[in-house]
PDB file of C-alpha atoms and ligand atoms in Angstrom:
ATOM      1  CA  UNK A  13      37.673 -54.067  70.799  1.00 93.00           C
ATOM      2  CA  UNK A  14      37.420 -54.047  66.956  1.00 98.00           C
ATOM      3  CA  UNK A  15      38.018 -51.087  64.406  1.00 98.00           C
ATOM      4  CA  UNK A  16      34.841 -50.061  63.173  1.00 98.00           C
ATOM      5  CA  UNK A  17      36.233 -49.553  59.741  1.00 98.00           C
ATOM      6  CA  UNK A  18      37.810 -52.879  59.005  1.00 98.00           C
ATOM      7  CA  UNK A  19      37.248 -55.182  61.954  1.00 98.00           C
ATOM      8  CA  UNK A  20      40.695 -55.720  62.799  1.00 98.00           C
ATOM      9  CA  UNK A  21      41.840 -55.449  66.460  1.00 98.00           C
ATOM     10  CA  UNK A  22      41.439 -51.677  67.501  1.00 98.00           C
ATOM     11  CA  UNK A  23      44.466 -49.199  68.904  1.00 98.00           C
ATOM     12  CA  UNK A  24      42.167 -46.755  70.582  1.00 98.00           C
ATOM     13  CA  UNK A  25      38.728 -46.966  71.833  1.00 97.00           C
ATOM     14  CA  UNK A  26      37.120 -43.423  72.280  1.00 96.00           C
ATOM     15  CA  UNK A  27      34.365 -43.603  74.552  1.00 92.00           C
ATOM     16  CA  UNK A  28      32.883 -40.431  73.707  1.00 92.00           C
ATOM     17  CA  UNK A  29      31.970 -41.348  70.236  1.00 94.00           C
ATOM     18  CA  UNK A  30      31.543 -44.807  70.976  1.00 94.00           C
ATOM     19  CA  UNK A  31      34.249 -45.424  68.139  1.00 97.00           C
ATOM     20  CA  UNK A  32      37.230 -47.777  68.152  1.00 98.00           C
ATOM     21  CA  UNK A  33      39.879 -47.594  65.450  1.00 98.00           C
ATOM     22  CA  UNK A  34      43.149 -49.904  64.581  1.00 98.00           C
ATOM     23  CA  UNK A  35      46.453 -48.185  64.145  1.00 98.00           C
ATOM     24  CA  UNK A  36      46.104 -47.940  60.260  1.00 98.00           C
ATOM     25  CA  UNK A  37      42.607 -46.138  60.405  1.00 98.00           C
ATOM     26  CA  UNK A  38      42.824 -43.854  63.509  1.00 98.00           C
ATOM     27  CA  UNK A  39      45.266 -41.580  61.778  1.00 98.00           C
ATOM     28  CA  UNK A  40      43.205 -41.350  58.722  1.00 98.00           C
ATOM     29  CA  UNK A  41      40.342 -40.412  60.964  1.00 98.00           C
ATOM     30  CA  UNK A  42      42.260 -38.167  63.122  1.00 98.00           C
ATOM     31  CA  UNK A  43      43.341 -36.025  59.720  1.00 98.00           C
ATOM     32  CA  UNK A  44      40.101 -35.956  58.349  1.00 98.00           C
ATOM     33  CA  UNK A  45      38.549 -34.663  61.491  1.00 98.00           C
ATOM     34  CA  UNK A  46      41.404 -32.300  61.561  1.00 98.00           C
ATOM     35  CA  UNK A  47      39.974 -31.012  58.305  1.00 98.00           C
ATOM     36  CA  UNK A  48      36.365 -30.787  59.121  1.00 98.00           C
ATOM     37  CA  UNK A  49      37.517 -28.415  62.125  1.00 98.00           C
ATOM     38  CA  UNK A  50      39.329 -26.584  59.976  1.00 98.00           C
ATOM     39  CA  UNK A  51      36.073 -26.030  57.155  1.00 98.00           C
ATOM     40  CA  UNK A  52      33.726 -25.719  60.015  1.00 96.00           C
ATOM     41  CA  UNK A  53      35.319 -22.940  61.576  1.00 96.00           C
ATOM     42  CA  UNK A  54      36.804 -21.508  58.405  1.00 97.00           C
ATOM     43  CA  UNK A  55      40.152 -21.101  59.712  1.00 98.00           C
ATOM     44  CA  UNK A  56      41.949 -21.160  56.496  1.00 98.00           C
ATOM     45  CA  UNK A  57      42.285 -21.951  53.040  1.00 98.00           C
ATOM     46  CA  UNK A  58      44.706 -23.539  50.828  1.00 98.00           C
ATOM     47  CA  UNK A  59      46.022 -20.008  49.555  1.00 98.00           C
ATOM     48  CA  UNK A  60      47.002 -19.056  52.767  1.00 98.00           C
ATOM     49  CA  UNK A  61      50.649 -19.314  54.457  1.00 98.00           C
ATOM     50  CA  UNK A  62      50.475 -20.793  57.598  1.00 98.00           C
ATOM     51  CA  UNK A  63      53.061 -20.784  60.484  1.00 98.00           C
ATOM     52  CA  UNK A  64      52.740 -23.219  63.084  1.00 98.00           C
ATOM     53  CA  UNK A  65      54.050 -22.900  66.696  1.00 98.00           C
ATOM     54  CA  UNK A  66      56.526 -25.892  67.267  1.00 98.00           C
ATOM     55  CA  UNK A  67      57.234 -26.248  71.017  1.00 98.00           C
ATOM     56  CA  UNK A  68      58.679 -29.768  70.295  1.00 98.00           C
ATOM     57  CA  UNK A  69      55.688 -31.372  72.410  1.00 98.00           C
ATOM     58  CA  UNK A  70      53.137 -33.733  70.732  1.00 98.00           C
ATOM     59  CA  UNK A  71      50.518 -31.600  70.232  1.00 98.00           C
ATOM     60  CA  UNK A  72      52.005 -28.851  68.090  1.00 98.00           C
ATOM     61  CA  UNK A  73      54.206 -31.651  65.870  1.00 98.00           C
ATOM     62  CA  UNK A  74      50.850 -33.616  65.320  1.00 98.00           C
ATOM     63  CA  UNK A  75      49.409 -30.195  63.869  1.00 98.00           C
ATOM     64  CA  UNK A  76      52.208 -29.558  61.566  1.00 98.00           C
ATOM     65  CA  UNK A  77      52.401 -33.309  60.473  1.00 98.00           C
ATOM     66  CA  UNK A  78      48.421 -33.195  59.675  1.00 98.00           C
ATOM     67  CA  UNK A  79      48.588 -30.000  58.162  1.00 98.00           C
ATOM     68  CA  UNK A  80      51.538 -31.216  55.850  1.00 98.00           C
ATOM     69  CA  UNK A  81      49.572 -34.268  55.280  1.00 98.00           C
ATOM     70  CA  UNK A  82      46.500 -32.282  54.034  1.00 98.00           C
ATOM     71  CA  UNK A  83      48.868 -29.882  51.527  1.00 98.00           C
ATOM     72  CA  UNK A  84      48.818 -26.900  53.352  1.00 98.00           C
ATOM     73  CA  UNK A  85      51.444 -24.240  52.552  1.00 98.00           C
ATOM     74  CA  UNK A  86      52.846 -24.764  56.205  1.00 98.00           C
ATOM     75  CA  UNK A  87      55.977 -23.972  57.876  1.00 98.00           C
ATOM     76  CA  UNK A  88      57.208 -24.353  61.588  1.00 98.00           C
ATOM     77  CA  UNK A  89      58.746 -21.934  64.217  1.00 98.00           C
ATOM     78  CA  UNK A  90      60.481 -22.822  67.202  1.00 98.00           C
ATOM     79  CA  UNK A  91      61.236 -20.438  69.673  1.00 98.00           C
ATOM     80  CA  UNK A  92      64.234 -20.889  71.852  1.00 98.00           C
ATOM     81  CA  UNK A  93      63.123 -19.446  75.326  1.00 98.00           C
ATOM     82  CA  UNK A  94      66.552 -20.515  76.923  1.00 97.00           C
ATOM     83  CA  UNK A  95      65.061 -22.704  79.401  1.00 97.00           C
ATOM     84  CA  UNK A  96      67.116 -25.339  81.181  1.00 94.00           C
ATOM     85  CA  UNK A  97      65.174 -26.712  83.910  1.00 92.00           C
ATOM     86  CA  UNK A  98      68.098 -29.191  84.845  1.00 93.00           C
ATOM     87  CA  UNK A  99      67.660 -31.300  81.805  1.00 94.00           C
ATOM     88  CA  UNK A 100      67.962 -28.546  78.920  1.00 96.00           C
ATOM     89  CA  UNK A 101      64.462 -28.234  78.134  1.00 97.00           C
ATOM     90  CA  UNK A 102      65.109 -25.727  75.402  1.00 97.00           C
ATOM     91  CA  UNK A 103      67.928 -28.029  73.627  1.00 97.00           C
ATOM     92  CA  UNK A 104      66.088 -31.033  73.733  1.00 98.00           C
ATOM     93  CA  UNK A 105      62.640 -29.540  72.545  1.00 98.00           C
ATOM     94  CA  UNK A 106      64.532 -27.770  69.877  1.00 98.00           C
ATOM     95  CA  UNK A 107      66.209 -30.796  68.721  1.00 98.00           C
ATOM     96  CA  UNK A 108      62.820 -32.952  68.585  1.00 98.00           C
ATOM     97  CA  UNK A 109      61.627 -30.019  66.381  1.00 98.00           C
ATOM     98  CA  UNK A 110      64.520 -29.962  64.197  1.00 98.00           C
ATOM     99  CA  UNK A 111      64.053 -33.885  63.623  1.00 98.00           C
ATOM    100  CA  UNK A 112      60.588 -33.772  63.004  1.00 98.00           C
ATOM    101  CA  UNK A 113      61.174 -31.146  60.148  1.00 98.00           C
ATOM    102  CA  UNK A 114      63.534 -33.612  58.225  1.00 98.00           C
ATOM    103  CA  UNK A 115      60.553 -36.188  57.646  1.00 97.00           C
ATOM    104  CA  UNK A 116      59.261 -33.804  55.030  1.00 97.00           C
ATOM    105  CA  UNK A 117      61.807 -32.225  52.351  1.00 95.00           C
ATOM    106  CA  UNK A 118      59.447 -29.362  51.925  1.00 92.00           C
ATOM    107  CA  UNK A 119      58.882 -28.547  55.801  1.00 96.00           C
ATOM    108  CA  UNK A 120      60.659 -25.248  56.625  1.00 98.00           C
ATOM    109  CA  UNK A 121      61.422 -24.773  60.359  1.00 98.00           C
ATOM    110  CA  UNK A 122      62.305 -21.193  61.489  1.00 98.00           C
ATOM    111  CA  UNK A 123      64.101 -20.928  64.587  1.00 98.00           C
ATOM    112  CA  UNK A 124      64.008 -17.779  66.853  1.00 98.00           C
ATOM    113  CA  UNK A 125      66.300 -17.855  70.082  1.00 98.00           C
ATOM    114  CA  UNK A 126      65.628 -15.188  72.517  1.00 98.00           C
ATOM    115  CA  UNK A 127      68.618 -15.105  74.287  1.00 97.00           C
ATOM    116  CA  UNK A 128      70.761 -14.778  71.216  1.00 97.00           C
ATOM    117  CA  UNK A 129      68.411 -11.896  69.969  1.00 97.00           C
ATOM    118  CA  UNK A 130      67.762 -10.265  72.872  1.00 96.00           C
ATOM    119  CA  UNK A 131      70.643 -11.208  75.007  1.00 96.00           C
ATOM    120  CA  UNK A 132      68.689 -12.838  77.980  1.00 96.00           C
ATOM    121  CA  UNK A 133      66.343 -15.827  78.681  1.00 96.00           C
ATOM    122  CA  UNK A 134      62.823 -15.467  79.696  1.00 97.00           C
ATOM    123  CA  UNK A 135      63.786 -16.454  83.086  1.00 95.00           C
ATOM    124  CA  UNK A 136      66.550 -13.463  83.253  1.00 96.00           C
ATOM    125  CA  UNK A 137      64.147 -11.161  81.803  1.00 96.00           C
ATOM    126  CA  UNK A 138      61.457 -12.313  84.458  1.00 96.00           C
ATOM    127  CA  UNK A 139      63.867 -11.907  87.259  1.00 95.00           C
ATOM    128  CA  UNK A 140      65.190  -8.428  86.137  1.00 95.00           C
ATOM    129  CA  UNK A 141      61.935  -6.843  85.453  1.00 94.00           C
ATOM    130  CA  UNK A 142      59.785  -8.553  87.795  1.00 91.00           C
ATOM    131  CA  UNK A 143      61.726 -10.100  90.341  1.00 91.00           C
ATOM    132  CA  UNK A 144      59.870 -13.346  90.289  1.00 88.00           C
ATOM    133  CA  UNK A 145      61.167 -16.886  89.498  1.00 84.00           C
ATOM    134  CA  UNK A 146      58.023 -17.605  87.538  1.00 89.00           C
ATOM    135  CA  UNK A 147      58.581 -16.587  83.767  1.00 95.00           C
ATOM    136  CA  UNK A 148      55.201 -17.555  82.432  1.00 94.00           C
ATOM    137  CA  UNK A 149      53.657 -13.898  82.265  1.00 94.00           C
ATOM    138  CA  UNK A 150      56.733 -12.808  80.453  1.00 96.00           C
ATOM    139  CA  UNK A 151      57.239 -15.984  78.171  1.00 97.00           C
ATOM    140  CA  UNK A 152      53.396 -15.488  77.086  1.00 96.00           C
ATOM    141  CA  UNK A 153      54.339 -12.085  76.008  1.00 96.00           C
ATOM    142  CA  UNK A 154      57.341 -13.117  74.286  1.00 97.00           C
ATOM    143  CA  UNK A 155      55.889 -15.625  72.356  1.00 97.00           C
ATOM    144  CA  UNK A 156      53.020 -13.434  70.938  1.00 95.00           C
ATOM    145  CA  UNK A 157      55.399 -11.085  69.953  1.00 96.00           C
ATOM    146  CA  UNK A 158      57.684 -13.062  68.227  1.00 97.00           C
ATOM    147  CA  UNK A 159      55.102 -15.248  66.570  1.00 97.00           C
ATOM    148  CA  UNK A 160      53.591 -11.967  65.109  1.00 96.00           C
ATOM    149  CA  UNK A 161      56.838 -10.487  64.027  1.00 96.00           C
ATOM    150  CA  UNK A 162      57.828 -14.020  62.099  1.00 97.00           C
ATOM    151  CA  UNK A 163      54.764 -14.217  60.588  1.00 97.00           C
ATOM    152  CA  UNK A 164      54.393 -10.544  59.147  1.00 95.00           C
ATOM    153  CA  UNK A 165      58.343 -10.494  58.367  1.00 96.00           C
ATOM    154  CA  UNK A 166      57.961 -13.902  56.365  1.00 97.00           C
ATOM    155  CA  UNK A 167      54.576 -13.025  54.994  1.00 96.00           C
ATOM    156  CA  UNK A 168      52.115 -15.729  56.642  1.00 97.00           C
ATOM    157  CA  UNK A 169      48.425 -14.922  57.128  1.00 97.00           C
ATOM    158  CA  UNK A 170      47.754 -17.411  59.668  1.00 98.00           C
ATOM    159  CA  UNK A 171      49.331 -18.173  62.785  1.00 98.00           C
ATOM    160  CA  UNK A 172      48.475 -21.957  64.132  1.00 98.00           C
ATOM    161  CA  UNK A 173      49.037 -23.576  67.976  1.00 98.00           C
ATOM    162  CA  UNK A 174      48.352 -26.989  69.080  1.00 98.00           C
ATOM    163  CA  UNK A 175      45.927 -26.268  71.745  1.00 98.00           C
ATOM    164  CA  UNK A 176      43.813 -29.582  72.198  1.00 98.00           C
ATOM    165  CA  UNK A 177      40.507 -29.918  74.160  1.00 98.00           C
ATOM    166  CA  UNK A 178      41.902 -30.518  77.300  1.00 97.00           C
ATOM    167  CA  UNK A 179      43.513 -26.996  76.980  1.00 97.00           C
ATOM    168  CA  UNK A 180      40.622 -25.128  75.993  1.00 98.00           C
ATOM    169  CA  UNK A 181      38.217 -26.934  78.371  1.00 98.00           C
ATOM    170  CA  UNK A 182      40.590 -25.970  81.091  1.00 97.00           C
ATOM    171  CA  UNK A 183      40.969 -22.279  80.028  1.00 97.00           C
ATOM    172  CA  UNK A 184      37.106 -22.046  79.810  1.00 97.00           C
ATOM    173  CA  UNK A 185      36.793 -23.692  83.196  1.00 97.00           C
ATOM    174  CA  UNK A 186      38.827 -20.849  84.711  1.00 96.00           C
ATOM    175  CA  UNK A 187      37.349 -18.299  82.892  1.00 96.00           C
ATOM    176  CA  UNK A 188      34.124 -19.224  83.966  1.00 97.00           C
ATOM    177  CA  UNK A 189      35.225 -20.006  87.639  1.00 96.00           C
ATOM    178  CA  UNK A 190      36.077 -16.295  87.604  1.00 95.00           C
ATOM    179  CA  UNK A 191      33.736 -14.865  85.130  1.00 95.00           C
ATOM    180  CA  UNK A 192      36.332 -13.366  82.820  1.00 95.00           C
ATOM    181  CA  UNK A 193      34.044 -12.100  80.438  1.00 92.00           C
ATOM    182  CA  UNK A 194      36.398 -10.407  78.386  1.00 90.00           C
ATOM    183  CA  UNK A 195      38.304 -13.634  78.207  1.00 93.00           C
ATOM    184  CA  UNK A 196      35.444 -15.532  77.374  1.00 94.00           C
ATOM    185  CA  UNK A 197      34.424 -13.315  74.426  1.00 92.00           C
ATOM    186  CA  UNK A 198      38.154 -13.842  73.087  1.00 92.00           C
ATOM    187  CA  UNK A 199      38.059 -17.826  73.629  1.00 95.00           C
ATOM    188  CA  UNK A 200      37.802 -19.016  70.272  1.00 95.00           C
ATOM    189  CA  UNK A 201      39.069 -21.680  67.557  1.00 97.00           C
ATOM    190  CA  UNK A 202      39.721 -18.648  65.150  1.00 96.00           C
ATOM    191  CA  UNK A 203      40.794 -15.086  66.246  1.00 94.00           C
ATOM    192  CA  UNK A 204      41.228 -12.087  64.057  1.00 90.00           C
ATOM    193  CA  UNK A 205      44.700 -10.807  63.565  1.00 89.00           C
ATOM    194  CA  UNK A 206      45.611  -8.321  66.394  1.00 80.00           C
ATOM    195  CA  UNK A 207      46.318  -5.850  63.957  1.00 81.00           C
ATOM    196  CA  UNK A 208      46.704  -4.805  60.405  1.00 80.00           C
ATOM    197  CA  UNK A 209      48.973  -6.875  58.492  1.00 77.00           C
ATOM    198  CA  UNK A 210      49.286  -9.658  61.068  1.00 88.00           C
ATOM    199  CA  UNK A 211      48.073 -13.027  60.883  1.00 94.00           C
ATOM    200  CA  UNK A 212      44.874 -14.231  62.341  1.00 96.00           C
ATOM    201  CA  UNK A 213      45.060 -17.374  64.971  1.00 97.00           C
ATOM    202  CA  UNK A 214      43.870 -20.430  65.111  1.00 98.00           C
ATOM    203  CA  UNK A 215      43.490 -23.711  66.615  1.00 98.00           C
ATOM    204  CA  UNK A 216      42.809 -26.776  64.719  1.00 98.00           C
ATOM    205  CA  UNK A 217      43.309 -29.301  67.336  1.00 98.00           C
ATOM    206  CA  UNK A 218      40.759 -27.911  69.627  1.00 98.00           C
ATOM    207  CA  UNK A 219      38.239 -30.651  69.151  1.00 98.00           C
ATOM    208  CA  UNK A 220      40.909 -33.382  70.143  1.00 98.00           C
ATOM    209  CA  UNK A 221      41.172 -34.875  73.586  1.00 98.00           C
ATOM    210  CA  UNK A 222      45.028 -34.705  74.853  1.00 97.00           C
ATOM    211  CA  UNK A 223      45.182 -38.619  74.546  1.00 97.00           C
ATOM    212  CA  UNK A 224      43.904 -38.785  71.055  1.00 98.00           C
ATOM    213  CA  UNK A 225      46.892 -36.215  69.692  1.00 98.00           C
ATOM    214  CA  UNK A 226      49.389 -38.480  71.956  1.00 98.00           C
ATOM    215  CA  UNK A 227      47.696 -41.905  70.062  1.00 98.00           C
ATOM    216  CA  UNK A 228      48.278 -39.930  66.731  1.00 98.00           C
ATOM    217  CA  UNK A 229      51.686 -39.295  67.243  1.00 98.00           C
ATOM    218  CA  UNK A 230      52.337 -42.550  68.647  1.00 98.00           C
ATOM    219  CA  UNK A 231      50.824 -44.268  65.696  1.00 98.00           C
ATOM    220  CA  UNK A 232      52.773 -41.997  63.218  1.00 98.00           C
ATOM    221  CA  UNK A 233      55.977 -42.588  65.002  1.00 98.00           C
ATOM    222  CA  UNK A 234      56.593 -38.951  65.886  1.00 98.00           C
ATOM    223  CA  UNK A 235      59.391 -38.350  68.506  1.00 98.00           C
ATOM    224  CA  UNK A 236      58.591 -35.695  70.722  1.00 98.00           C
ATOM    225  CA  UNK A 237      59.583 -34.182  73.895  1.00 98.00           C
ATOM    226  CA  UNK A 238      57.673 -36.001  76.837  1.00 96.00           C
ATOM    227  CA  UNK A 239      58.811 -33.696  79.534  1.00 94.00           C
ATOM    228  CA  UNK A 240      56.668 -30.288  79.917  1.00 92.00           C
ATOM    229  CA  UNK A 241      58.225 -27.360  80.784  1.00 95.00           C
ATOM    230  CA  UNK A 242      59.812 -26.902  84.196  1.00 94.00           C
ATOM    231  CA  UNK A 243      57.622 -23.975  84.923  1.00 94.00           C
ATOM    232  CA  UNK A 244      54.326 -25.696  83.907  1.00 91.00           C
ATOM    233  CA  UNK A 245      54.073 -27.361  87.309  1.00 86.00           C
ATOM    234  CA  UNK A 246      51.897 -25.534  89.880  1.00 78.00           C
ATOM    235  CA  UNK A 247      49.997 -23.532  87.393  1.00 84.00           C
ATOM    236  CA  UNK A 248      46.057 -23.420  87.848  1.00 84.00           C
ATOM    237  CA  UNK A 249      45.330 -24.417  84.846  1.00 86.00           C
ATOM    238  CA  UNK A 250      46.767 -27.964  85.667  1.00 89.00           C
ATOM    239  CA  UNK A 251      44.388 -28.072  88.560  1.00 91.00           C
ATOM    240  CA  UNK A 252      41.549 -27.105  86.470  1.00 95.00           C
ATOM    241  CA  UNK A 253      42.708 -29.984  84.009  1.00 95.00           C
ATOM    242  CA  UNK A 254      42.769 -32.431  87.071  1.00 94.00           C
ATOM    243  CA  UNK A 255      39.149 -31.602  88.280  1.00 96.00           C
ATOM    244  CA  UNK A 256      37.941 -32.100  84.802  1.00 97.00           C
ATOM    245  CA  UNK A 257      39.633 -35.233  84.173  1.00 96.00           C
ATOM    246  CA  UNK A 258      38.247 -36.620  87.388  1.00 97.00           C
ATOM    247  CA  UNK A 259      34.746 -35.608  85.677  1.00 97.00           C
ATOM    248  CA  UNK A 260      35.472 -36.809  82.353  1.00 96.00           C
ATOM    249  CA  UNK A 261      36.354 -40.124  84.132  1.00 95.00           C
ATOM    250  CA  UNK A 262      32.713 -40.257  85.670  1.00 95.00           C
ATOM    251  CA  UNK A 263      30.817 -39.347  82.393  1.00 95.00           C
ATOM    252  CA  UNK A 264      32.822 -39.634  79.160  1.00 93.00           C
ATOM    253  CA  UNK A 265      32.300 -36.724  76.816  1.00 95.00           C
ATOM    254  CA  UNK A 266      32.079 -34.070  79.335  1.00 97.00           C
ATOM    255  CA  UNK A 267      35.346 -31.982  78.524  1.00 98.00           C
ATOM    256  CA  UNK A 268      34.051 -32.232  74.962  1.00 97.00           C
ATOM    257  CA  UNK A 269      30.273 -31.408  75.821  1.00 97.00           C
ATOM    258  CA  UNK A 270      31.677 -28.589  78.151  1.00 98.00           C
ATOM    259  CA  UNK A 271      33.432 -26.741  75.273  1.00 98.00           C
ATOM    260  CA  UNK A 272      31.540 -27.773  72.304  1.00 97.00           C
ATOM    261  CA  UNK A 273      28.524 -26.143  74.219  1.00 97.00           C
ATOM    262  CA  UNK A 274      30.145 -23.053  74.777  1.00 97.00           C
ATOM    263  CA  UNK A 275      30.881 -22.463  71.121  1.00 96.00           C
ATOM    264  CA  UNK A 276      27.637 -23.045  70.187  1.00 95.00           C
ATOM    265  CA  UNK A 277      26.301 -20.931  72.564  1.00 95.00           C
ATOM    266  CA  UNK A 278      28.511 -18.090  71.322  1.00 92.00           C
ATOM    267  CA  UNK A 279      27.859 -18.744  67.821  1.00 89.00           C
ATOM    268  CA  UNK A 280      24.186 -19.129  67.844  1.00 89.00           C
ATOM    269  CA  UNK A 281      22.727 -17.312  70.866  1.00 89.00           C
ATOM    270  CA  UNK A 282      25.529 -14.885  70.551  1.00 88.00           C
ATOM    271  CA  UNK A 283      26.431 -15.585  74.363  1.00 88.00           C
ATOM    272  CA  UNK A 284      29.638 -13.551  75.457  1.00 85.00           C
ATOM    273  CA  UNK A 285      29.958 -11.781  72.314  1.00 80.00           C
ATOM    274  CA  UNK A 286      32.660 -12.258  69.885  1.00 77.00           C
ATOM    275  CA  UNK A 287      36.320 -11.550  69.757  1.00 76.00           C
ATOM    276  CA  UNK A 288      35.558  -8.721  67.696  1.00 74.00           C
ATOM    277  CA  UNK A 289      33.549  -7.218  70.608  1.00 73.00           C
ATOM    278  CA  UNK A 290      36.212  -6.928  73.130  1.00 67.00           C
ATOM    279  CA  UNK A 291      39.060  -5.551  70.746  1.00 67.00           C
ATOM    280  CA  UNK A 292      40.370  -2.340  72.670  1.00 73.00           C
ATOM    281  CA  UNK A 293      41.844   0.352  70.875  1.00 81.00           C
ATOM    282  CA  UNK A 294      44.786  -0.209  69.371  1.00 85.00           C
ATOM    283  CA  UNK A 295      47.977   2.038  68.000  1.00 88.00           C
ATOM    284  CA  UNK A 296      51.452   0.769  66.308  1.00 91.00           C
ATOM    285  CA  UNK A 297      54.004   0.705  69.190  1.00 94.00           C
ATOM    286  CA  UNK A 298      56.451   3.635  68.189  1.00 94.00           C
ATOM    287  CA  UNK A 299      59.230   1.036  68.864  1.00 95.00           C
ATOM    288  CA  UNK A 300      58.578  -2.016  67.038  1.00 94.00           C
ATOM    289  CA  UNK A 301      55.195  -1.106  65.069  1.00 92.00           C
ATOM    290  CA  UNK A 302      53.261  -4.022  66.753  1.00 93.00           C
ATOM    291  CA  UNK A 303      49.599  -3.071  67.846  1.00 90.00           C
ATOM    292  CA  UNK A 304      49.596  -2.036  71.547  1.00 91.00           C
ATOM    293  CA  UNK A 305      46.752  -0.513  73.531  1.00 88.00           C
ATOM    294  CA  UNK A 306      49.599   1.467  75.672  1.00 84.00           C
ATOM    295  CA  UNK A 307      50.272   5.015  74.731  1.00 81.00           C
ATOM    296  CA  UNK A 308      53.571   4.986  73.451  1.00 90.00           C
ATOM    297  CA  UNK A 309      55.876   1.575  74.125  1.00 95.00           C
ATOM    298  CA  UNK A 310      54.364  -1.517  73.853  1.00 95.00           C
ATOM    299  CA  UNK A 311      54.500  -4.097  76.661  1.00 95.00           C
ATOM    300  CA  UNK A 312      57.244  -5.881  74.470  1.00 96.00           C
ATOM    301  CA  UNK A 313      59.709  -3.505  73.720  1.00 96.00           C
ATOM    302  CA  UNK A 314      59.337  -1.858  77.801  1.00 95.00           C
ATOM    303  CA  UNK A 315      60.706  -5.658  78.606  1.00 96.00           C
ATOM    304  CA  UNK A 316      64.359  -4.416  77.164  1.00 92.00           C
ATOM    305  CA  UNK A 317      64.312  -0.960  78.480  1.00 84.00           C
TER     306      UNK A 317
HETATM  307  S1  Q46 B 411      54.274 -19.916  79.605  1.00 88.19           S
HETATM  308 FE1  Q46 B 411      55.258 -20.729  81.607  1.00 88.19          FE
HETATM  309 FE2  Q46 B 411      54.759 -22.281  79.127  1.00 88.19          FE
HETATM  310 FE3  Q46 B 411      56.523 -20.317  79.301  1.00 88.19          FE
HETATM  311  S2  Q46 B 411      57.669 -20.469  80.947  1.00 88.19           S
HETATM  312 FE4  Q46 B 411      56.861 -22.729  80.342  1.00 88.19          FE
HETATM  313  S3  Q46 B 411      55.013 -23.173  81.228  1.00 88.19           S
HETATM  314  S4  Q46 B 411      56.862 -22.539  78.207  1.00 88.19           S
HETATM  315  S5  Q46 B 411      53.166 -22.579  77.875  1.00 88.19           S
HETATM  316 ZN1   ZN B 412      40.831 -50.580  60.918  1.00 88.19          ZN
HETATM  317 ZN1   ZN B 413      56.942  -2.895  70.562  1.00 88.19          ZN
END
């Protein structure tokens, strides 16, 4: 297999695009395609200040790298959840994020430690509040709150996450399987801000397969944490990913078509409505000021009472 641009041996073959590229031309193609996605969905401009949520994994570090290369005003945010999992998950992933930041003199990494700030790891909060060993619901709530808080306090207009096509297709599959219309309305590469003064949320890597972001980090020599969060095991989204991967194996391009046709149906036919249609009545939490549908104190602040 030869690179389409220069004829040298290819480093990656993307069957769904009938495109093979070499170690030099693939990263360049990845950066160009990310820029096309940013422009297509009007995610942000060079005037915006962007905060990338960095987990230390391949997708978020690839995203940060691409945005820095494209010359955007972008910083990183690492949220230390205090997860150990027998191998120091949070410690190792934080080190990877910090090591990446040293590659660029201009890259600034904000670090927020949940145990230091609030006195408990997310596992301890989940156990105290809900008597559960599965902290994912609490984790999602805390991450959302902290991302909004840091973005607001430090003046970022856009929050970017490294969700890839495999993530988005699996979420879509789950939403369709259970006809979660509200979630289908809100599933989008760009989400308006949750409230006044908050940042909008974007997913610039949503059109890349996981394998493509992995190839990018490899060819760019970016070191990341290979292990997933220990609580990711057994999540339904993983089962959905496996099902779709099987379908992709039989018919290359399945995930891409599934996701892109969904976005097209939303955009061109108004199917499922837009994120704005499903925005419920929000008002500021009396403790932290972030928008909430609750009558007084938001779900995040209630975790600590
Ligand atoms: S929600 Fe659950 Fe993830 Fe939080 S506890 Fe780990 S698996 S990190 S995206
Ligand atoms: Zn080439
Ligand atoms: Zn609150």
